[in-house]
Coordinates of C-alpha atoms in Angstrom, one line a residue:
M26 CA 32.8 130.5 110.5
T27 CA 33.3 126.7 110.8
D28 CA 36.1 125.6 113.2
E29 CA 37.2 122.2 111.9
K30 CA 38.1 121.0 115.4
N31 CA 34.7 121.8 116.7
S32 CA 32.7 120.5 113.7
I33 CA 30.5 117.4 113.8
S34 CA 29.1 115.3 111.0
I35 CA 25.4 114.5 110.9
A36 CA 26.2 110.9 111.7
G37 CA 28.3 112.1 114.6
L38 CA 25.4 114.2 115.8
Q39 CA 23.1 111.2 115.8
A40 CA 25.7 109.1 117.6
T41 CA 26.4 111.8 120.2
V42 CA 22.7 112.3 120.9
D43 CA 22.2 108.6 121.2
N44 CA 25.1 108.1 123.5
W45 CA 24.0 111.0 125.8
I46 CA 20.4 109.8 125.9
R47 CA 21.3 106.2 126.7
G48 CA 24.0 107.3 129.2
V49 CA 23.4 110.6 130.9
G50 CA 19.7 110.9 130.0
G51 CA 18.7 107.4 131.0
G52 CA 16.8 106.5 127.9
Y53 CA 14.6 107.9 125.1
F54 CA 11.2 109.5 125.5
S55 CA 8.6 108.0 123.3
P56 CA 8.6 109.3 119.7
L57 CA 5.3 111.1 120.3
T58 CA 6.7 112.8 123.4
N59 CA 9.8 113.8 121.3
M60 CA 7.5 115.2 118.6
A61 CA 5.9 117.4 121.3
V62 CA 9.3 118.5 122.5
L63 CA 10.3 119.3 118.9
T64 CA 7.2 121.4 118.6
E65 CA 8.0 123.3 121.8
E66 CA 11.6 123.9 120.7
V67 CA 10.5 125.2 117.2
G68 CA 8.1 127.5 119.1
E69 CA 11.1 128.8 121.1
V70 CA 12.9 129.5 117.8
A71 CA 9.9 131.3 116.4
R72 CA 9.5 133.4 119.5
L73 CA 13.1 134.6 119.4
M74 CA 13.0 135.2 115.7
S75 CA 9.8 137.3 116.0
R76 CA 11.4 139.4 118.7
T77 CA 14.9 139.7 117.2
Y78 CA 14.0 140.1 113.5
G79 CA 10.3 140.8 113.6
D80 CA 8.0 143.3 115.3
Q81 CA 7.5 141.8 118.7
T82 CA 9.3 143.3 121.6
F83 CA 11.4 141.4 124.1
K84 CA 10.2 140.6 127.5
P85 CA 12.9 140.6 130.2
S86 CA 12.7 136.8 130.4
D87 CA 13.5 136.5 126.7
R88 CA 16.8 138.2 126.8
S89 CA 18.5 135.3 128.5
H90 CA 17.6 133.0 125.6
S91 CA 20.0 132.4 122.7
L92 CA 18.8 131.7 119.1
A93 CA 21.9 129.5 118.7
D94 CA 21.0 127.5 121.7
E95 CA 17.4 127.1 120.7
L96 CA 18.4 126.0 117.2
A97 CA 20.8 123.4 118.8
D98 CA 17.8 122.1 120.8
V99 CA 15.9 121.6 117.6
L100 CA 18.8 119.7 116.0
W101 CA 19.1 117.6 119.2
V102 CA 15.5 116.5 119.2
V103 CA 15.5 115.9 115.4
A104 CA 18.5 113.6 115.9
A105 CA 16.7 111.8 118.7
I106 CA 13.6 111.3 116.6
A107 CA 15.7 110.1 113.7
N108 CA 17.6 107.7 115.9
Q109 CA 14.5 106.1 117.4
T110 CA 12.7 105.8 114.0
G111 CA 15.7 104.4 112.1
V112 CA 16.3 107.4 109.9
D113 CA 19.9 108.0 108.7
L114 CA 19.8 111.8 108.5
T115 CA 23.0 112.0 106.3
S116 CA 21.3 109.9 103.7
A117 CA 18.0 111.6 104.1
L118 CA 19.5 115.0 103.7
M119 CA 21.5 114.1 100.7
N120 CA 18.5 112.5 99.0
N121 CA 16.4 115.6 99.9
I122 CA 19.0 117.9 98.4
E123 CA 19.1 115.8 95.2
K124 CA 15.3 116.0 95.0
K125 CA 15.4 119.8 95.3
N126 CA 18.2 120.0 92.7
L127 CA 16.2 118.0 90.2
R128 CA 12.9 119.7 91.0
D129 CA 14.2 123.3 91.2
K130 CA 17.2 123.5 88.9
E131 CA 15.5 126.1 86.6
R132 CA 12.8 127.3 89.0
F133 CA 14.7 130.1 90.7
K134 CA 16.7 131.3 87.7
K135 CA 13.6 133.0 86.1

C-alpha cells in the first residue's frame, strides 16, 4: 500500500509542515490555538468514523468528507504542535514504542 516515491518520514513531515506554515501559511498559530484545531480535527475523524463504521447515518454534507483527508489534518496539526514545542516526533514515537514493548511484551499473549 505504501508507494516509496510518495512516502515521507516523520522528520520530513515536520519539516514540510514547518516550511508550509512559515511560507504559505504566514506563521504559526499559538500552541493553544493549535490544540483547539487538533481537537476540532479529531472530532471530524470521530464524526466520520461513527457514520462509516458505527450506527450514525450520514447527512448529505458528510459525504463530501474523506476519512483519509481528516486523518491527514490530524497529522498536520500534531506536526505543527510538535514543531512549536520542540518535540522530535521520530524520537518520541520510537521511545513510545519501546515503552509499550517493555510494558506489554507479555500482556496480550494471555
